[in-house]
Amino acid sequence: MELMTVRRLIKRFSIVLCVQTGGAGVISVWLGTLLATAFGLKEALIGGMWCAISAAIVINAEEKSAFEAALLRFVASLVACVLSGAIVSGLGYGYASLLLVLVLNVALISLIGFREGFRQSSIAIFVIYATGAMQPDLSVWLNALGRLAESAVGILVGLCFVLIFIPLRRWLASLN
């Protein structure tokens, strides 16, 4: 089979993206599950999946957008961690505190210039609330910091897979 046909097949089936997503996903779930277990989360697979979601968000076809996605994901996760930890520590898990955290989240994300990150930070808040409701004996701050740590690990795994595949992507692009 000639080289151009192989390149077309690789591009047509997004083989590089398949390998990146699959590899980063499996490694992230594994690392996230270990991390969630270390944080004392009873449903550690949720931590693994949260880690893998971060990796999937970071992996993009373009290198520049991957780094932008990583920064946005981390800032959104950090805001969700701090707001959830602070508000829930004082008010507990409930609809009123959830409403307050979500409203303050959008305001703070907008204020710091990451308005496009409010969806990701809102999702992180929902996950923090869900894991907190499933395990109310877990410290609020430990729960929030655990989700932040899982996001950070997933971001790093995703970026590693992006960086590892840069030479292959450039080589494939040069064959045009």
Tab-separated table of N, CA and C in Angstrom, residues 7-155:
chain	number	residue	atom	x	y	z
A	7	ARG	N	-1.583	7.354	4.710
A	7	ARG	CA	-1.816	8.651	5.341
A	7	ARG	C	-3.288	9.033	5.266
A	8	ARG	N	-3.903	8.789	4.122
A	8	ARG	CA	-5.336	9.099	3.979
A	8	ARG	C	-6.181	8.260	4.941
A	9	LEU	N	-5.842	7.002	5.077
A	9	LEU	CA	-6.577	6.134	6.007
A	9	LEU	C	-6.398	6.605	7.449
A	10	ILE	N	-5.159	6.967	7.799
A	10	ILE	CA	-4.886	7.467	9.152
A	10	ILE	C	-5.706	8.720	9.412
A	11	LYS	N	-5.732	9.613	8.423
A	11	LYS	CA	-6.478	10.860	8.581
A	11	LYS	C	-7.988	10.604	8.571
A	12	ARG	N	-8.450	9.780	7.660
A	12	ARG	CA	-9.889	9.526	7.507
A	12	ARG	C	-10.497	8.927	8.773
A	13	PHE	N	-9.776	8.013	9.388
A	13	PHE	CA	-10.283	7.352	10.588
A	13	PHE	C	-9.771	7.989	11.874
A	14	SER	N	-9.092	9.132	11.749
A	14	SER	CA	-8.558	9.858	12.917
A	14	SER	C	-7.801	8.914	13.851
A	15	ILE	N	-6.929	8.106	13.263
A	15	ILE	CA	-6.213	7.079	14.021
A	15	ILE	C	-5.386	7.697	15.146
A	16	VAL	N	-4.704	8.802	14.877
A	16	VAL	CA	-3.883	9.436	15.913
A	16	VAL	C	-4.773	9.881	17.070
A	17	LEU	N	-5.882	10.510	16.754
A	17	LEU	CA	-6.816	10.952	17.790
A	17	LEU	C	-7.411	9.756	18.544
A	18	CYS	N	-7.669	8.662	17.835
A	18	CYS	CA	-8.170	7.441	18.487
A	18	CYS	C	-7.174	6.927	19.520
A	19	VAL	N	-5.906	6.854	19.127
A	19	VAL	CA	-4.872	6.349	20.032
A	19	VAL	C	-4.682	7.303	21.209
A	20	GLN	N	-4.656	8.604	20.924
A	20	GLN	CA	-4.513	9.592	22.003
A	20	GLN	C	-5.664	9.480	22.999
A	21	THR	N	-6.877	9.475	22.496
A	21	THR	CA	-8.058	9.447	23.361
A	21	THR	C	-8.140	8.140	24.142
A	22	GLY	N	-7.912	7.029	23.465
A	22	GLY	CA	-7.962	5.735	24.141
A	22	GLY	C	-6.878	5.593	25.197
A	23	GLY	N	-5.648	5.915	24.826
A	23	GLY	CA	-4.534	5.798	25.772
A	23	GLY	C	-4.681	6.724	26.958
A	24	ALA	N	-4.974	7.983	26.680
A	24	ALA	CA	-5.136	8.961	27.763
A	24	ALA	C	-6.338	8.611	28.632
A	25	GLY	N	-7.396	8.110	28.014
A	25	GLY	CA	-8.591	7.746	28.776
A	25	GLY	C	-8.334	6.621	29.761
A	26	VAL	N	-7.703	5.560	29.292
A	26	VAL	CA	-7.441	4.407	30.161
A	26	VAL	C	-6.462	4.775	31.274
A	27	ILE	N	-5.390	5.464	30.923
A	27	ILE	CA	-4.406	5.861	31.942
A	27	ILE	C	-5.036	6.815	32.950
A	28	SER	N	-5.864	7.735	32.478
A	28	SER	CA	-6.521	8.689	33.377
A	28	SER	C	-7.490	8.003	34.330
A	29	VAL	N	-8.270	7.064	33.818
A	29	VAL	CA	-9.201	6.344	34.698
A	29	VAL	C	-8.414	5.598	35.773
A	30	TRP	N	-7.347	4.951	35.372
A	30	TRP	CA	-6.526	4.198	36.324
A	30	TRP	C	-5.922	5.123	37.381
A	31	LEU	N	-5.267	6.210	36.933
A	31	LEU	CA	-4.648	7.144	37.884
A	31	LEU	C	-5.697	7.843	38.749
A	32	GLY	N	-6.796	8.243	38.129
A	32	GLY	CA	-7.856	8.923	38.875
A	32	GLY	C	-8.499	8.032	39.922
A	33	THR	N	-8.641	6.755	39.608
A	33	THR	CA	-9.195	5.810	40.578
A	33	THR	C	-8.243	5.636	41.761
A	34	LEU	N	-6.950	5.537	41.467
A	34	LEU	CA	-5.954	5.456	42.546
A	34	LEU	C	-5.990	6.710	43.412
A	35	LEU	N	-6.063	7.869	42.768
A	35	LEU	CA	-6.084	9.139	43.491
A	35	LEU	C	-7.348	9.262	44.344
A	36	ALA	N	-8.486	8.914	43.773
A	36	ALA	CA	-9.749	8.995	44.518
A	36	ALA	C	-9.733	8.055	45.721
A	37	THR	N	-9.138	6.905	45.554
A	37	THR	CA	-8.999	5.969	46.675
A	37	THR	C	-8.132	6.586	47.764
A	38	ALA	N	-7.048	7.242	47.354
A	38	ALA	CA	-6.161	7.900	48.322
A	38	ALA	C	-6.879	9.026	49.066
A	39	PHE	N	-7.811	9.700	48.390
A	39	PHE	CA	-8.584	10.774	49.015
A	39	PHE	C	-9.742	10.235	49.858
A	40	GLY	N	-9.954	8.929	49.829
A	40	GLY	CA	-10.998	8.331	50.654
A	40	GLY	C	-12.369	8.290	50.010
A	41	LEU	N	-12.448	8.491	48.700
A	41	LEU	CA	-13.738	8.441	48.012
A	41	LEU	C	-14.168	6.986	47.859
A	42	LYS	N	-15.334	6.649	48.382
A	42	LYS	CA	-15.820	5.266	48.334
A	42	LYS	C	-16.101	4.820	46.905
A	43	GLU	N	-16.631	5.693	46.104
A	43	GLU	CA	-16.902	5.392	44.697
A	43	GLU	C	-15.740	5.924	43.864
A	44	ALA	N	-14.586	5.275	43.974
A	44	ALA	CA	-13.360	5.782	43.358
A	44	ALA	C	-13.425	5.830	41.837
A	45	LEU	N	-14.263	5.001	41.233
A	45	LEU	CA	-14.378	5.026	39.776
A	45	LEU	C	-14.877	6.387	39.288
A	46	ILE	N	-15.684	7.064	40.084
A	46	ILE	CA	-16.129	8.411	39.716
A	46	ILE	C	-14.918	9.328	39.585
A	47	GLY	N	-13.983	9.212	40.509
A	47	GLY	CA	-12.753	9.994	40.426
A	47	GLY	C	-11.959	9.663	39.178
A	48	GLY	N	-11.918	8.383	38.831
A	48	GLY	CA	-11.221	7.975	37.616
A	48	GLY	C	-11.866	8.540	36.369
A	49	MET	N	-13.178	8.499	36.337
A	49	MET	CA	-13.895	9.043	35.180
A	49	MET	C	-13.742	10.565	35.104
A	50	TRP	N	-13.745	11.233	36.252
A	50	TRP	CA	-13.573	12.688	36.278
A	50	TRP	C	-12.195	13.051	35.735
A	51	CYS	N	-11.202	12.274	36.080
A	51	CYS	CA	-9.849	12.462	35.577
A	51	CYS	C	-9.824	12.276	34.047
A	52	ALA	N	-10.478	11.236	33.566
A	52	ALA	CA	-10.508	10.949	32.134
A	52	ALA	C	-11.264	12.023	31.359
A	53	ILE	N	-12.301	12.590	31.950
A	53	ILE	CA	-13.030	13.682	31.298
A	53	ILE	C	-12.092	14.858	31.065
A	54	SER	N	-11.258	15.166	32.046
A	54	SER	CA	-10.294	16.258	31.882
A	54	SER	C	-9.315	15.959	30.760
A	55	ALA	N	-8.832	14.730	30.690
A	55	ALA	CA	-7.907	14.353	29.616
A	55	ALA	C	-8.581	14.493	28.256
A	56	ALA	N	-9.824	14.041	28.156
A	56	ALA	CA	-10.550	14.120	26.886
A	56	ALA	C	-10.789	15.563	26.460
A	57	ILE	N	-11.038	16.440	27.417
A	57	ILE	CA	-11.249	17.855	27.100
A	57	ILE	C	-9.979	18.477	26.533
A	58	VAL	N	-8.835	18.065	27.063
A	58	VAL	CA	-7.554	18.648	26.654
A	58	VAL	C	-7.118	18.156	25.278
A	59	ILE	N	-7.378	16.899	24.984
A	59	ILE	CA	-6.915	16.329	23.711
A	59	ILE	C	-7.699	16.961	22.568
A	60	ASN	N	-6.958	17.609	21.692
A	60	ASN	CA	-7.533	18.270	20.527
A	60	ASN	C	-6.667	17.974	19.322
A	61	ALA	N	-7.219	18.176	18.159
A	61	ALA	CA	-6.458	17.962	16.939
A	61	ALA	C	-5.352	19.002	16.778
A	62	GLU	N	-5.525	20.172	17.319
A	62	GLU	CA	-4.537	21.241	17.213
A	62	GLU	C	-3.821	21.432	18.540
A	63	GLU	N	-2.490	21.555	18.481
A	63	GLU	CA	-1.693	21.698	19.704
A	63	GLU	C	-2.079	22.937	20.508
A	64	LYS	N	-2.192	24.078	19.837
A	64	LYS	CA	-2.480	25.331	20.540
A	64	LYS	C	-3.801	25.241	21.302
A	65	SER	N	-4.815	24.680	20.667
A	65	SER	CA	-6.108	24.589	21.343
A	65	SER	C	-6.053	23.619	22.522
A	66	ALA	N	-5.157	22.646	22.480
A	66	ALA	CA	-5.007	21.723	23.611
A	66	ALA	C	-4.481	22.466	24.836
A	67	PHE	N	-3.519	23.342	24.637
A	67	PHE	CA	-2.974	24.097	25.766
A	67	PHE	C	-3.986	25.107	26.303
A	68	GLU	N	-4.752	25.709	25.415
A	68	GLU	CA	-5.817	26.617	25.857
A	68	GLU	C	-6.887	25.855	26.639
A	69	ALA	N	-7.244	24.677	26.153
A	69	ALA	CA	-8.244	23.850	26.844
A	69	ALA	C	-7.736	23.419	28.216
A	70	ALA	N	-6.444	23.118	28.314
A	70	ALA	CA	-5.857	22.714	29.602
A	70	ALA	C	-5.930	23.852	30.611
A	71	LEU	N	-5.576	25.048	30.176
A	71	LEU	CA	-5.624	26.204	31.075
A	71	LEU	C	-7.060	26.483	31.514
A	72	LEU	N	-7.965	26.476	30.568
A	72	LEU	CA	-9.374	26.724	30.873
A	72	LEU	C	-9.914	25.668	31.837
A	73	ARG	N	-9.583	24.413	31.595
A	73	ARG	CA	-10.053	23.327	32.462
A	73	ARG	C	-9.524	23.490	33.883
A	74	PHE	N	-8.241	23.853	34.010
A	74	PHE	CA	-7.671	23.987	35.349
A	74	PHE	C	-8.283	25.171	36.094
A	75	VAL	N	-8.402	26.312	35.428
A	75	VAL	CA	-8.992	27.491	36.082
A	75	VAL	C	-10.429	27.194	36.503
A	76	ALA	N	-11.196	26.566	35.622
A	76	ALA	CA	-12.589	26.227	35.946
A	76	ALA	C	-12.653	25.278	37.140
A	77	SER	N	-11.779	24.297	37.175
A	77	SER	CA	-11.758	23.340	38.291
A	77	SER	C	-11.324	24.006	39.586
A	78	LEU	N	-10.366	24.915	39.493
A	78	LEU	CA	-9.890	25.635	40.678
A	78	LEU	C	-11.000	26.507	41.265
A	79	VAL	N	-11.697	27.239	40.410
A	79	VAL	CA	-12.804	28.082	40.872
A	79	VAL	C	-13.888	27.219	41.519
A	80	ALA	N	-14.231	26.106	40.885
A	80	ALA	CA	-15.251	25.206	41.442
A	80	ALA	C	-14.816	24.665	42.798
A	81	CYS	N	-13.559	24.307	42.924
A	81	CYS	CA	-13.031	23.770	44.183
A	81	CYS	C	-13.118	24.802	45.297
A	82	VAL	N	-12.630	26.001	45.030
A	82	VAL	CA	-12.587	27.040	46.065
A	82	VAL	C	-13.997	27.470	46.469
A	83	LEU	N	-14.841	27.749	45.488
A	83	LEU	CA	-16.206	28.187	45.811
A	83	LEU	C	-16.995	27.095	46.533
A	84	SER	N	-16.930	25.880	46.023
A	84	SER	CA	-17.668	24.785	46.668
A	84	SER	C	-17.153	24.540	48.073
A	85	GLY	N	-15.846	24.499	48.223
A	85	GLY	CA	-15.274	24.270	49.548
A	85	GLY	C	-15.684	25.336	50.542
A	86	ALA	N	-15.603	26.591	50.121
A	86	ALA	CA	-15.913	27.700	51.034
A	86	ALA	C	-17.399	27.753	51.389
A	87	ILE	N	-18.252	27.672	50.395
A	87	ILE	CA	-19.696	27.816	50.632
A	87	ILE	C	-20.260	26.594	51.362
A	88	VAL	N	-19.895	25.410	50.906
A	88	VAL	CA	-20.440	24.194	51.521
A	88	VAL	C	-19.922	24.033	52.947
A	89	SER	N	-18.711	24.485	53.215
A	89	SER	CA	-18.198	24.427	54.593
A	89	SER	C	-19.089	25.211	55.543
A	90	GLY	N	-19.626	26.327	55.054
A	90	GLY	CA	-20.480	27.157	55.898
A	90	GLY	C	-21.945	26.788	55.870
A	91	LEU	N	-22.444	26.422	54.700
A	91	LEU	CA	-23.884	26.199	54.543
A	91	LEU	C	-24.281	24.738	54.383
A	92	GLY	N	-23.324	23.869	54.149
A	92	GLY	CA	-23.631	22.461	53.916
A	92	GLY	C	-24.099	22.223	52.488
A	93	TYR	N	-24.284	20.948	52.158
A	93	TYR	CA	-24.794	20.588	50.838
A	93	TYR	C	-26.304	20.784	50.841
A	94	GLY	N	-26.802	21.548	49.914
A	94	GLY	CA	-28.234	21.795	49.811
A	94	GLY	C	-28.517	22.663	48.607
A	95	TYR	N	-29.794	22.841	48.325
A	95	TYR	CA	-30.179	23.623	47.148
A	95	TYR	C	-29.772	25.086	47.272
A	96	ALA	N	-29.902	25.657	48.456
A	96	ALA	CA	-29.543	27.070	48.641
A	96	ALA	C	-28.048	27.276	48.429
A	97	SER	N	-27.230	26.400	48.992
A	97	SER	CA	-25.785	26.554	48.813
A	97	SER	C	-25.387	26.277	47.364
A	98	LEU	N	-26.056	25.314	46.721
A	98	LEU	CA	-25.776	25.040	45.313
A	98	LEU	C	-26.097	26.255	44.456
A	99	LEU	N	-27.241	26.864	44.700
A	99	LEU	CA	-27.623	28.070	43.967
A	99	LEU	C	-26.582	29.166	44.164
A	100	LEU	N	-26.181	29.393	45.400
A	100	LEU	CA	-25.193	30.430	45.694
A	100	LEU	C	-23.857	30.141	45.011
A	101	VAL	N	-23.398	28.897	45.077
A	101	VAL	CA	-22.127	28.533	44.443
A	101	VAL	C	-22.203	28.737	42.933
A	102	LEU	N	-23.299	28.334	42.313
A	102	LEU	CA	-23.429	28.478	40.862
A	102	LEU	C	-23.474	29.943	40.437
A	103	VAL	N	-24.203	30.770	41.174
A	103	VAL	CA	-24.286	32.202	40.845
A	103	VAL	C	-22.916	32.861	41.009
A	104	LEU	N	-22.262	32.603	42.136
A	104	LEU	CA	-20.931	33.174	42.367
A	104	LEU	C	-19.912	32.644	41.363
A	105	ASN	N	-20.080	31.414	40.959
A	105	ASN	CA	-19.202	30.804	39.969
A	105	ASN	C	-19.217	31.588	38.658
A	106	VAL	N	-20.401	31.825	38.127
A	106	VAL	CA	-20.505	32.552	36.856
A	106	VAL	C	-19.952	33.967	37.010
A	107	ALA	N	-20.263	34.618	38.119
A	107	ALA	CA	-19.765	35.978	38.352
A	107	ALA	C	-18.241	35.997	38.432
A	108	LEU	N	-17.658	35.071	39.186
A	108	LEU	CA	-16.205	35.050	39.352
A	108	LEU	C	-15.492	34.676	38.057
A	109	ILE	N	-15.993	33.675	37.373
A	109	ILE	CA	-15.400	33.264	36.094
A	109	ILE	C	-15.438	34.432	35.103
A	110	SER	N	-16.543	35.162	35.064
A	110	SER	CA	-16.651	36.329	34.181
A	110	SER	C	-15.678	37.419	34.599
A	111	LEU	N	-15.569	37.650	35.900
A	111	LEU	CA	-14.691	38.692	36.431
A	111	LEU	C	-13.228	38.443	36.084
A	112	ILE	N	-12.790	37.198	36.140
A	112	ILE	CA	-11.380	36.912	35.860
A	112	ILE	C	-11.101	36.704	34.373
A	113	GLY	N	-12.120	36.855	33.542
A	113	GLY	CA	-11.917	36.810	32.100
A	113	GLY	C	-11.935	35.417	31.489
A	114	PHE	N	-12.506	34.453	32.163
A	114	PHE	CA	-12.602	33.092	31.649
A	114	PHE	C	-14.063	32.702	31.461
A	115	ARG	N	-14.842	33.632	30.946
A	115	ARG	CA	-16.284	33.419	30.856
A	115	ARG	C	-16.659	32.119	30.139
A	116	GLU	N	-15.861	31.751	29.132
A	116	GLU	CA	-16.170	30.509	28.415
A	116	GLU	C	-15.970	29.268	29.288
A	117	GLY	N	-15.374	29.439	30.464
A	117	GLY	CA	-15.155	28.316	31.368
A	117	GLY	C	-16.268	28.070	32.362
A	118	PHE	N	-17.323	28.887	32.333
A	118	PHE	CA	-18.366	28.722	33.356
A	118	PHE	C	-19.074	27.374	33.246
A	119	ARG	N	-19.186	26.838	32.045
A	119	ARG	CA	-19.837	25.530	31.908
A	119	ARG	C	-19.010	24.442	32.594
A	120	GLN	N	-17.700	24.479	32.333
A	120	GLN	CA	-16.834	23.470	32.945
A	120	GLN	C	-16.790	23.606	34.461
A	121	SER	N	-16.740	24.836	34.956
A	121	SER	CA	-16.719	25.003	36.412
A	121	SER	C	-18.069	24.615	37.018
A	122	SER	N	-19.154	24.887	36.308
A	122	SER	CA	-20.477	24.469	36.798
A	122	SER	C	-20.577	22.950	36.864
A	123	ILE	N	-20.075	22.278	35.843
A	123	ILE	CA	-20.079	20.814	35.845
A	123	ILE	C	-19.237	20.290	37.003
A	124	ALA	N	-18.085	20.911	37.242
A	124	ALA	CA	-17.230	20.498	38.366
A	124	ALA	C	-17.966	20.682	39.695
A	125	ILE	N	-18.708	21.755	39.812
A	125	ILE	CA	-19.496	21.995	41.032
A	125	ILE	C	-20.528	20.886	41.216
A	126	PHE	N	-21.217	20.509	40.140
A	126	PHE	CA	-22.206	19.433	40.237
A	126	PHE	C	-21.554	18.120	40.677
A	127	VAL	N	-20.366	17.841	40.155
A	127	VAL	CA	-19.663	16.607	40.535
A	127	VAL	C	-19.245	16.666	42.001
A	128	ILE	N	-18.758	17.820	42.444
A	128	ILE	CA	-18.384	17.982	43.858
A	128	ILE	C	-19.608	17.760	44.748
A	129	TYR	N	-20.740	18.322	44.359
A	129	TYR	CA	-21.969	18.135	45.139
A	129	TYR	C	-22.426	16.675	45.110
A	130	ALA	N	-22.344	16.040	43.955
A	130	ALA	CA	-22.782	14.638	43.855
A	130	ALA	C	-21.911	13.727	44.711
A	131	THR	N	-20.597	13.894	44.620
A	131	THR	CA	-19.717	13.036	45.424
A	131	THR	C	-19.860	13.349	46.905
A	132	GLY	N	-20.120	14.604	47.240
A	132	GLY	CA	-20.350	14.973	48.637
A	132	GLY	C	-21.638	14.379	49.176
A	133	ALA	N	-22.673	14.348	48.350
A	133	ALA	CA	-23.954	13.769	48.774
A	133	ALA	C	-23.851	12.256	48.933
A	134	MET	N	-23.032	11.616	48.103
A	134	MET	CA	-22.866	10.165	48.193
A	134	MET	C	-22.042	9.758	49.409
A	135	GLN	N	-21.209	10.674	49.862
A	135	GLN	CA	-20.345	10.362	51.002
A	135	GLN	C	-20.284	11.567	51.940
A	136	PRO	N	-21.357	11.824	52.687
A	136	PRO	CA	-21.430	13.024	53.524
A	136	PRO	C	-20.399	13.065	54.656
A	137	ASP	N	-19.825	11.920	55.008
A	137	ASP	CA	-18.810	11.910	56.063
A	137	ASP	C	-17.440	12.384	55.567
A	138	LEU	N	-17.278	12.527	54.260
A	138	LEU	CA	-16.021	13.005	53.680
A	138	LEU	C	-15.926	14.518	53.856
A	139	SER	N	-14.792	15.003	54.292
A	139	SER	CA	-14.571	16.438	54.465
A	139	SER	C	-14.903	17.189	53.175
A	140	VAL	N	-15.596	18.302	53.314
A	140	VAL	CA	-15.965	19.126	52.156
A	140	VAL	C	-14.720	19.536	51.377
A	141	TRP	N	-13.717	20.021	52.093
A	141	TRP	CA	-12.499	20.478	51.420
A	141	TRP	C	-11.735	19.318	50.791
A	142	LEU	N	-11.711	18.177	51.451
A	142	LEU	CA	-11.039	17.005	50.887
A	142	LEU	C	-11.748	16.562	49.614
A	143	ASN	N	-13.060	16.598	49.615
A	143	ASN	CA	-13.846	16.272	48.433
A	143	ASN	C	-13.522	17.242	47.297
A	144	ALA	N	-13.582	18.536	47.566
A	144	ALA	CA	-13.330	19.545	46.529
A	144	ALA	C	-11.894	19.463	46.015
A	145	LEU	N	-10.943	19.312	46.929
A	145	LEU	CA	-9.535	19.208	46.521
A	145	LEU	C	-9.271	17.914	45.756
A	146	GLY	N	-9.981	16.864	46.115
A	146	GLY	CA	-9.856	15.609	45.374
A	146	GLY	C	-10.284	15.759	43.931
A	147	ARG	N	-11.402	16.443	43.711
A	147	ARG	CA	-11.863	16.655	42.338
A	147	ARG	C	-10.882	17.558	41.577
A	148	LEU	N	-10.309	18.564	42.252
A	148	LEU	CA	-9.307	19.425	41.611
A	148	LEU	C	-8.076	18.609	41.238
A	149	ALA	N	-7.621	17.759	42.143
A	149	ALA	CA	-6.449	16.922	41.869
A	149	ALA	C	-6.714	15.978	40.696
A	150	GLU	N	-7.907	15.392	40.653
A	150	GLU	CA	-8.254	14.506	39.538
A	150	GLU	C	-8.269	15.273	38.221
A	151	SER	N	-8.803	16.483	38.240
A	151	SER	CA	-8.788	17.308	37.028
A	151	SER	C	-7.359	17.586	36.594
A	152	ALA	N	-6.504	17.942	37.551
A	152	ALA	CA	-5.105	18.264	37.236
A	152	ALA	C	-4.380	17.055	36.647
A	153	VAL	N	-4.597	15.887	37.222
A	153	VAL	CA	-3.954	14.676	36.696
A	153	VAL	C	-4.447	14.389	35.280
A	154	GLY	N	-5.743	14.488	35.052
A	154	GLY	CA	-6.288	14.279	33.712
A	154	GLY	C	-5.745	15.282	32.708
A	155	ILE	N	-5.620	16.530	33.127
A	155	ILE	CA	-5.046	17.568	32.262
A	155	ILE	C	-3.620	17.196	31.886
